[in-house]
CSV table of C-alpha atoms and ligand atoms in Angstrom, one decimal:
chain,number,residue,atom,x,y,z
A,1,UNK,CA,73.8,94.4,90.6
A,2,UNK,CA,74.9,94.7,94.2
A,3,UNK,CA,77.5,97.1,95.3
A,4,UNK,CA,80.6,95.1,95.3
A,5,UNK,CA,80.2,94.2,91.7
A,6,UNK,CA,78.9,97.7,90.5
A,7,UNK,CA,82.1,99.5,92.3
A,8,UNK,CA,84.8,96.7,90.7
A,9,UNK,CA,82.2,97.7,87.6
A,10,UNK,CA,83.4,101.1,87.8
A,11,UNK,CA,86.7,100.6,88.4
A,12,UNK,CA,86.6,98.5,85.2
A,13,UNK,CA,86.0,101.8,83.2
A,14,UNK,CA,82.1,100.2,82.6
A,15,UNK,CA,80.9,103.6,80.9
A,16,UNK,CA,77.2,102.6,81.7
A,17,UNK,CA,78.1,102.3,85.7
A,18,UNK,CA,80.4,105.6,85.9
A,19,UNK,CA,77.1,107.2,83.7
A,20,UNK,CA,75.1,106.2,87.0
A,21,UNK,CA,77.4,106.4,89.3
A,22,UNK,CA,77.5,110.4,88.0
A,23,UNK,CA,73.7,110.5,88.1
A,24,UNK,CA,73.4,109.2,91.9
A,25,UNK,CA,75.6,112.3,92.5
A,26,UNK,CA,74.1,114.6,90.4
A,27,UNK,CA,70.7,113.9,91.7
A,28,UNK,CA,71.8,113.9,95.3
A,29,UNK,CA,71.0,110.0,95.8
A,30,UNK,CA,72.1,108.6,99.3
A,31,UNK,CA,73.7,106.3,97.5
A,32,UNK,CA,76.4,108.7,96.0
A,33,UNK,CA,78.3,109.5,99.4
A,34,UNK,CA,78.6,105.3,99.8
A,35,UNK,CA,80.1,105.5,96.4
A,36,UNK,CA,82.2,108.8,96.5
A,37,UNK,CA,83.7,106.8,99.7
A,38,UNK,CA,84.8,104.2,98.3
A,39,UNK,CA,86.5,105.8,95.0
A,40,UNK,CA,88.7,108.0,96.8
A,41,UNK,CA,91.4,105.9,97.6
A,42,UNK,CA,91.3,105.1,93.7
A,43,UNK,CA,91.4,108.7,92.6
A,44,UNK,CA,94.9,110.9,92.4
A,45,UNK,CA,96.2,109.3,89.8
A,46,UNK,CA,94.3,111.4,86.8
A,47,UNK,CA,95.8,114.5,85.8
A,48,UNK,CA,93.6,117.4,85.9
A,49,UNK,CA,93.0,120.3,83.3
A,50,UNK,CA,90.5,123.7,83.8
A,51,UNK,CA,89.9,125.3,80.5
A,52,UNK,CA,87.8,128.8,81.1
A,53,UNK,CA,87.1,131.7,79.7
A,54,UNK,CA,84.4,133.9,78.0
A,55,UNK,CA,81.2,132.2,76.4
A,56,UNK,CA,82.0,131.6,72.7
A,57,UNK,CA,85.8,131.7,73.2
A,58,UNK,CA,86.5,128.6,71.8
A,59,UNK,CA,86.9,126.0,75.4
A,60,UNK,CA,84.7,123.4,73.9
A,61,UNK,CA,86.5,123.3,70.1
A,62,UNK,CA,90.0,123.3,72.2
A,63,UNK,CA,88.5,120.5,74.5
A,64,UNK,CA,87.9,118.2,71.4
A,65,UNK,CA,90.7,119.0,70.1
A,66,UNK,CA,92.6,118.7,73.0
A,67,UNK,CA,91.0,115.1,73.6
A,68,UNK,CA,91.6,114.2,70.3
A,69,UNK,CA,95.1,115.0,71.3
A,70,UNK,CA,95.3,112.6,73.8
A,71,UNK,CA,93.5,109.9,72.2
A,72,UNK,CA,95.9,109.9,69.6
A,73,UNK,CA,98.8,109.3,72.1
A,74,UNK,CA,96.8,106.2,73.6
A,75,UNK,CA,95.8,108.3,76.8
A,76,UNK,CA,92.3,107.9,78.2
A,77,UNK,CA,90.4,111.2,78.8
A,78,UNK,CA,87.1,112.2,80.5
A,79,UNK,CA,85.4,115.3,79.9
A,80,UNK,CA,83.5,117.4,82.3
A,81,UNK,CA,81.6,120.2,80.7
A,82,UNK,CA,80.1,122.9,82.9
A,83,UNK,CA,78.9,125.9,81.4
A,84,UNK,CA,75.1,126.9,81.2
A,85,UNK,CA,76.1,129.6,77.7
A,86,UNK,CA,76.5,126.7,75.5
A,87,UNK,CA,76.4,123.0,77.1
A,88,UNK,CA,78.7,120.6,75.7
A,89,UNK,CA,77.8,118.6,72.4
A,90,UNK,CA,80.8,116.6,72.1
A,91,UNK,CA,81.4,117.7,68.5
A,92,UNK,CA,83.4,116.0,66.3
A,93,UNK,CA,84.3,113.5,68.8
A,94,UNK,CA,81.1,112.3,69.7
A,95,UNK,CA,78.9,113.1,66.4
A,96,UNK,CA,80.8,110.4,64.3
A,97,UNK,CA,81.8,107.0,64.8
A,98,UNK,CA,83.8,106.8,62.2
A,99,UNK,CA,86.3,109.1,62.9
A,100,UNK,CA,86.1,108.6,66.3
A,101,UNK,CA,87.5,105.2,65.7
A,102,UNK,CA,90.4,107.1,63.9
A,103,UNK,CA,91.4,108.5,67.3
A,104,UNK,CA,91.2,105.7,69.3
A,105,UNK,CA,89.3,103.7,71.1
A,106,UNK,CA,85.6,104.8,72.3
A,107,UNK,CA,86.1,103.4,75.5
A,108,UNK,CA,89.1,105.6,75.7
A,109,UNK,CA,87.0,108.9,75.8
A,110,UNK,CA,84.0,109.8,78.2
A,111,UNK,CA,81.9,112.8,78.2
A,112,UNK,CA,79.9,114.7,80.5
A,113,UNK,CA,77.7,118.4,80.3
A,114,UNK,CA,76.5,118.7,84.3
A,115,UNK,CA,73.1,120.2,84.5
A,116,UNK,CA,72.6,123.4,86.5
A,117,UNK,CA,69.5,122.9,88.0
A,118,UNK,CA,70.2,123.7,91.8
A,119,UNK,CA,72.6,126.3,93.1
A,120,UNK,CA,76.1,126.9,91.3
A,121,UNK,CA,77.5,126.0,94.2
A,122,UNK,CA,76.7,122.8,94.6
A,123,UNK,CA,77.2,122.1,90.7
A,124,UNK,CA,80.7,122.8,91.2
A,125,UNK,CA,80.8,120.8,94.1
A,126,UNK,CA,79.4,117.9,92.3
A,127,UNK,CA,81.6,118.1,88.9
A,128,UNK,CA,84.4,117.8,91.3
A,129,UNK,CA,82.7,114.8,92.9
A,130,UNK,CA,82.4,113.6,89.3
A,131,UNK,CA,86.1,114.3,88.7
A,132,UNK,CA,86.8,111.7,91.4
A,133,UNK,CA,84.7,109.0,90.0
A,134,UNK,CA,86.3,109.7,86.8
A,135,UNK,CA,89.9,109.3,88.0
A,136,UNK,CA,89.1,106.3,90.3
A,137,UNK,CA,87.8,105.2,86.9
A,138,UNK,CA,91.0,105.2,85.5
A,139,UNK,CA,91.3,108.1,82.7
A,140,UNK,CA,94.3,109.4,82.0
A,141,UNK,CA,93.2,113.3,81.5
A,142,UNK,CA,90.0,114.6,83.4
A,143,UNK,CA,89.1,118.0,81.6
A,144,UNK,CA,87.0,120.4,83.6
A,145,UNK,CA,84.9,122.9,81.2
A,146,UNK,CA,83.2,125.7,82.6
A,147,UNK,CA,82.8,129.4,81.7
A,148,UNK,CA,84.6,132.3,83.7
A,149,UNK,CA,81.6,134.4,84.5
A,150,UNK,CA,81.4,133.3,88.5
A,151,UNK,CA,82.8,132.4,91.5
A,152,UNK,CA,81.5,129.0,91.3
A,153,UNK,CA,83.0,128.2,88.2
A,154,UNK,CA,86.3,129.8,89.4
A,155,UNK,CA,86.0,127.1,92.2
A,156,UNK,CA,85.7,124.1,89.9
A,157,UNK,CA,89.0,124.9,88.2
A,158,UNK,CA,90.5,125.5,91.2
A,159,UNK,CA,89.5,121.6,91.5
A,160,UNK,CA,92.3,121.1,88.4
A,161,UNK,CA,96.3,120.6,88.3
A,162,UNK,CA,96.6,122.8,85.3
A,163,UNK,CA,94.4,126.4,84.3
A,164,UNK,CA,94.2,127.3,81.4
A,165,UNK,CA,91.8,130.5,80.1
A,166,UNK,CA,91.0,130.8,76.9
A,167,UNK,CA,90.7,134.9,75.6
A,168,UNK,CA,89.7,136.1,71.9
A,169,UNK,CA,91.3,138.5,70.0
A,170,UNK,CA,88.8,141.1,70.5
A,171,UNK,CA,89.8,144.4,72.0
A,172,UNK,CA,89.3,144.7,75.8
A,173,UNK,CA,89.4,141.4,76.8
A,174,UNK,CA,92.6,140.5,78.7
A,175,UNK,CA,91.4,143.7,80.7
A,176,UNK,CA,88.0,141.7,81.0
A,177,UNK,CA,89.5,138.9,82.1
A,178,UNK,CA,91.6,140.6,84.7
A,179,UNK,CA,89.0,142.6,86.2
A,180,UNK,CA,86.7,138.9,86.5
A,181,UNK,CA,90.0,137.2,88.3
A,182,UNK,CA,90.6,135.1,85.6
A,183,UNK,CA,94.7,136.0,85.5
A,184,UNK,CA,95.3,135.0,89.2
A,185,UNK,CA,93.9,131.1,88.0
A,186,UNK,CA,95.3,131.0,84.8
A,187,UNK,CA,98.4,129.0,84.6
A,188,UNK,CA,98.7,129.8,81.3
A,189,UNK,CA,96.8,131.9,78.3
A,190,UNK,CA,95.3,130.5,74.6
A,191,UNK,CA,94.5,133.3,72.7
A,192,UNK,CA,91.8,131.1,70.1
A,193,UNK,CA,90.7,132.8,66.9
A,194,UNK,CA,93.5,134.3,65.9
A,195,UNK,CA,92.4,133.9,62.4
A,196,UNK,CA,90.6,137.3,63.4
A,197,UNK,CA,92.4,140.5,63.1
A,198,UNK,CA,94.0,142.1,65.6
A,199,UNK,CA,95.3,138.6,67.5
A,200,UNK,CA,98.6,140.0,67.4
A,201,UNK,CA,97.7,143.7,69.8
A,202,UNK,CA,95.5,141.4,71.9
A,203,UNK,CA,98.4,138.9,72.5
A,204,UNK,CA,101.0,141.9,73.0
A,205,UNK,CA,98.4,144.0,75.1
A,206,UNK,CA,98.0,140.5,77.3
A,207,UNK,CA,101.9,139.7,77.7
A,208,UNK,CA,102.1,143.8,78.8
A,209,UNK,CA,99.5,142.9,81.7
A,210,UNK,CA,101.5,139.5,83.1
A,211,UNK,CA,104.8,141.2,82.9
A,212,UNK,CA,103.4,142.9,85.6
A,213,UNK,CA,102.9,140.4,88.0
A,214,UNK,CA,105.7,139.6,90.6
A,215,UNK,CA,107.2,136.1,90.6
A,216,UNK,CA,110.0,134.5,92.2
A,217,UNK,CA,111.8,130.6,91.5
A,218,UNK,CA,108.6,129.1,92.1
A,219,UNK,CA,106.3,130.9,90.7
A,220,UNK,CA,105.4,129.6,87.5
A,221,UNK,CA,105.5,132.2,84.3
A,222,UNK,CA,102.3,132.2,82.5
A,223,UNK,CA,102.6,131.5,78.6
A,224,UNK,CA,100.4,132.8,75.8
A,225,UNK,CA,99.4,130.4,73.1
A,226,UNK,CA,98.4,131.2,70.2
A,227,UNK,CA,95.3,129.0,68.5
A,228,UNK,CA,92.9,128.5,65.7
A,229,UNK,CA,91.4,125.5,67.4
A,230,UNK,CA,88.6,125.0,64.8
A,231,UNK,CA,91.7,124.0,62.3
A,232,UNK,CA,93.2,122.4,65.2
A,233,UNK,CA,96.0,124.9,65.2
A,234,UNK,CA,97.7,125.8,68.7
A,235,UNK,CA,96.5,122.3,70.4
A,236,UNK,CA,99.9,120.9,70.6
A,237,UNK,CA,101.6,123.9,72.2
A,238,UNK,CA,98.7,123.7,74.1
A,239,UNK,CA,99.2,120.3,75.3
A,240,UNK,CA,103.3,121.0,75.5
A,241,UNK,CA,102.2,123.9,78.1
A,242,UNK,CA,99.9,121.4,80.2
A,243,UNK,CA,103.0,119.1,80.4
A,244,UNK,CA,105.5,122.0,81.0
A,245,UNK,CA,103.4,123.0,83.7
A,246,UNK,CA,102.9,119.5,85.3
A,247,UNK,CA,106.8,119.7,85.4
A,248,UNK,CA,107.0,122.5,87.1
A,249,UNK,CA,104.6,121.8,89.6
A,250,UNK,CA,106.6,118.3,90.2
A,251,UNK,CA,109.8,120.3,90.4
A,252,UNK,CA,108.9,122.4,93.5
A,253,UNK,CA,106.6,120.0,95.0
A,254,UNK,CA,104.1,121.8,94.2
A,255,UNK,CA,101.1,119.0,93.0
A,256,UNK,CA,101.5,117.5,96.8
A,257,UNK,CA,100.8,121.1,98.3
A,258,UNK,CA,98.1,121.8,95.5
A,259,UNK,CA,95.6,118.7,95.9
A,260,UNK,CA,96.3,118.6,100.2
A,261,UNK,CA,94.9,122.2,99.8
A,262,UNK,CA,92.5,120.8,98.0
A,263,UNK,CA,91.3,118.3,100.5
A,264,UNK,CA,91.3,121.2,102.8
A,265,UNK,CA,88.8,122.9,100.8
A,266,UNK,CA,86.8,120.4,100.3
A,267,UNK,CA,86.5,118.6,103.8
A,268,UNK,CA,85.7,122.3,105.3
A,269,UNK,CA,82.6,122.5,102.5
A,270,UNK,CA,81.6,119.0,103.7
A,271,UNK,CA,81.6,119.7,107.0
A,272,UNK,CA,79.8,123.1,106.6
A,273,UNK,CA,77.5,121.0,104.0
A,274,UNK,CA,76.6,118.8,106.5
A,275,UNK,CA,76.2,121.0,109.2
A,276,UNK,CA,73.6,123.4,107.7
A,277,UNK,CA,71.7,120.2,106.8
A,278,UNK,CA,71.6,119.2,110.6
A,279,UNK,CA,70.7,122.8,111.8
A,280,UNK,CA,68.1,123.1,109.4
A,281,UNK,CA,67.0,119.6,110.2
A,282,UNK,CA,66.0,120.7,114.2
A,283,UNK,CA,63.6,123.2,112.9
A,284,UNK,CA,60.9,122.0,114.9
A,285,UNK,CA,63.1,121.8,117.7
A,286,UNK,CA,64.1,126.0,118.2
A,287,UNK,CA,60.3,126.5,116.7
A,288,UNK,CA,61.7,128.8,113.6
A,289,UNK,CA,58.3,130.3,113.0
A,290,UNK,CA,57.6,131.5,116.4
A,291,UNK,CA,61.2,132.9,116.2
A,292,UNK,CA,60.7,135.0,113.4
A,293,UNK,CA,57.4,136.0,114.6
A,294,UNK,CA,59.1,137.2,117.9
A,295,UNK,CA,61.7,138.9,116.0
A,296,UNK,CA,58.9,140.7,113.5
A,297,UNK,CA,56.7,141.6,116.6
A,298,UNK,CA,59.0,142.5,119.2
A,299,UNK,CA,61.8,144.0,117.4
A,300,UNK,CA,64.3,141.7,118.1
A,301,UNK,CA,67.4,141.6,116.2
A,302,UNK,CA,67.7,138.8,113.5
A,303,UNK,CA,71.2,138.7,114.8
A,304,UNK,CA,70.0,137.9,118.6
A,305,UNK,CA,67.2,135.1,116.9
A,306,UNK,CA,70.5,133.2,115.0
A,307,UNK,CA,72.5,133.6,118.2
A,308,UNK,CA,69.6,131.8,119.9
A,309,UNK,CA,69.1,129.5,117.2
A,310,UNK,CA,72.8,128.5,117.5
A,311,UNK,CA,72.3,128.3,121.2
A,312,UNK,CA,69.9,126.3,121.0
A,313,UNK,CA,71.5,123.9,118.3
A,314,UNK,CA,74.9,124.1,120.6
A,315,UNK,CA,72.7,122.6,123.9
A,316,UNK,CA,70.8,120.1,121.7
A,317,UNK,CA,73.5,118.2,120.2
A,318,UNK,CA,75.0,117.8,123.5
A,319,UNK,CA,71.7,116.5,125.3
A,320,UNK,CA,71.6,113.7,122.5
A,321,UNK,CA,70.8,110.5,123.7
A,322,UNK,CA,73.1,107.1,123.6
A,323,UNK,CA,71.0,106.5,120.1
A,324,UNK,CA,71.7,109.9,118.7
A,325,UNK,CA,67.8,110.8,119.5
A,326,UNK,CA,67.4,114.3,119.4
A,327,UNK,CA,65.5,115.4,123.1
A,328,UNK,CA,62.6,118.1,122.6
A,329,UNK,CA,63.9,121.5,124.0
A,330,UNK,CA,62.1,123.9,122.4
A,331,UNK,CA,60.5,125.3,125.8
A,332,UNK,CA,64.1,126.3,126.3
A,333,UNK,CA,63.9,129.3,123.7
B,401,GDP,N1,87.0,132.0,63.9
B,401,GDP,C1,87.1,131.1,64.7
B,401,GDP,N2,86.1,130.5,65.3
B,401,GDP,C2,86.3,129.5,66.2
B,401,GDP,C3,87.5,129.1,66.6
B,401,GDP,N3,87.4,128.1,67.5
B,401,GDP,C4,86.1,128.0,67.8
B,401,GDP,N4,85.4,128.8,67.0
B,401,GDP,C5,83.9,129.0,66.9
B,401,GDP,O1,83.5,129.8,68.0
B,401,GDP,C6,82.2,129.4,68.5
B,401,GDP,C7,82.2,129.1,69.9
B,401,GDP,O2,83.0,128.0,70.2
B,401,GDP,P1,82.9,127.0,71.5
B,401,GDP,O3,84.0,126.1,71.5
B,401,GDP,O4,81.5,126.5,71.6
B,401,GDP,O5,83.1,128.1,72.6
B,401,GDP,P2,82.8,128.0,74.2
B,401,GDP,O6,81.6,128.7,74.5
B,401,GDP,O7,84.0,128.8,74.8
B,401,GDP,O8,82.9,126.6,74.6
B,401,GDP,C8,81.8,128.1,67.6
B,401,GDP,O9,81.0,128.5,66.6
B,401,GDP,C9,83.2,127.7,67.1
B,401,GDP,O10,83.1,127.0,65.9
B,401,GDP,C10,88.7,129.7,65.9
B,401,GDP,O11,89.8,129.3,66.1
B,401,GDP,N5,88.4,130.7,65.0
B,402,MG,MG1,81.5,125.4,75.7
């Protein structure tokens, strides 16, 4: 297939061309920056949901359930599961046909657990490269699954219009939360399994800690849902909240601000991405051994070698040729 007719493919919703379109970036093909270029001016029109939170919370149960949801309204939805604790399985939704045809169509839903081999880093960078193919794809909802446990997986629902974090009932864990800066992402709170005890002085002990927080017009007051997701209890509030906060974020303008931040982020990442791969890539060029060596032997500062190093990166790219040939400077160190 040639790549006009695999990217109108994609467009198309084809399932098997997004599946390798994903896999291209996933696996870092060359490929995958040809195709990321060409999907963004499809992309902006999914809406974006973050669901995180403790392992064993309940995000994947409330992410069926939540799909389900959707399906049910005749929305398209794409999921995006990141979390190394317990990978996505796709549950009820995927596990049988027959009742997925009671939800709606299977073309309507798409799933995806990312793999974490490689750094977290650039797994979060690449399930928000997925969310782009996704949306140029044409689904309605792009959910973004990952668990709260690290800055990397804070970045990936950063990547979403709408955070929700998902808390259980046990004692200590809105403190928990706080303490792992899960309340500053949260645009709103599910409190799942509150068929347990005690769901009522975890949700009380929770609304204590927001009341805290300062706000003004704009800011938009975090909720607490109550859930039982496994009995599908709590998943329409859930999805009312999603939509009041959508509104919100209309309101004030806020969406606009949100995803040009966004870009922000992201082209700085690519840019820095990019660089390191170039500095890394003249090697030969500032002799890195011999550097180190010279830093071991003769006491010099690590600090003074990456100085050089930079120096010597600095002079190169501007002694490139016409062709972009890198000239051979390494006597100059
Ligand atoms: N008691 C109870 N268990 C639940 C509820 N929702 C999910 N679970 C169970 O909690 C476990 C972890 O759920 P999962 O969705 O995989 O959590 P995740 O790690 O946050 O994605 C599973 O065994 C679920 O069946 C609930 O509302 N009540
Ligand atoms: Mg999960």
């Amino acid at each position: 297939m040639d790549a006009t007719n695999f990217f109108s493919e994609l467009l198309k919703k084809n399932k098997r061309i997004i599946a390798r379109a994903i896999s291209y970036v996933e696996s870092e093909y060359p490929q995958a920056e040809e195709i990321l270029k060409k999907v963004h001016q499809h992309s902006g029109k999914a809406y974006r949901i973050g669901i995180t939170g403790p392992p064993g919370a309940g995000k994947s149960t409330i992410t069926n359930q939540l799909a389900k949801h959707y399906l049910q309204n005749g929305k398209s939805v794409a999921i995006i599961a990141v979390d190394p604790t317990s990978p996505f399985t796709g549950g009820a939704l995927l596990g049988d046909r027959v009742r997925m045809s009671d939800i709606g169509k299977v073309e309507n839903i798409f799933i995806r657990s990312m793999a974490t081999r490689g750094s977290l880093g650039g797994l979060c960078k690449k399930a928000i490269d997925t969310a782009d193919i996704l949306d140029a794809a044409g689904y309605d909802y792009i959910i973004l699954e990952t668990v709260g446990v690290g800055q990397s997986e804070l970045d990936i629902v950063k990547a979403a219009d709408t955070t929700m974090v998902v808390l259980v009932p046990e004692s200590g864990d809105s403190v928990q939360a706080m303490k792992a800066g899960l309340m500053e992402i949260a645009d709103f709170f599910v409190v799942n399994k509150c068929d347990r005890p005690a769901s009522e002085q975890a949700v009380n002990a929770l609304r204590t800690i927001l009341m805290l927080r300062n706000h003004d017009e704009k800011t938009f007051l975090p909720e607490i849902v109550k859930a039982v997701a496994q009995d599908n209890l709590g998943i329409k509030e859930i999805a009312l909240e999603i939509k009041r906060h959508q509104t919100h974020l209309n309101k004030f303008d806020l969406l606009t601000k949100k995803r040009i931040q966004r870009t922000k982020d992201r082209i700085k990442e690519i840019v820095e991405e990019k660089l390191t791969q170039e500095l890394w890539k003249q090697e030969n060029v500032f002799s890195f051994e011999q550097l180190i060596e010279k830093s071991f032997e003769q006491k010099i500062s690590p600090y003074t070698i990456a100085d050089e190093i930079l120096n010597t990166f600095k002079l190169n790219l501007s002694q490139k040729d016409d062709n972009g040939n890198t000239k051979s400077i390494s006597s100059s160190v």
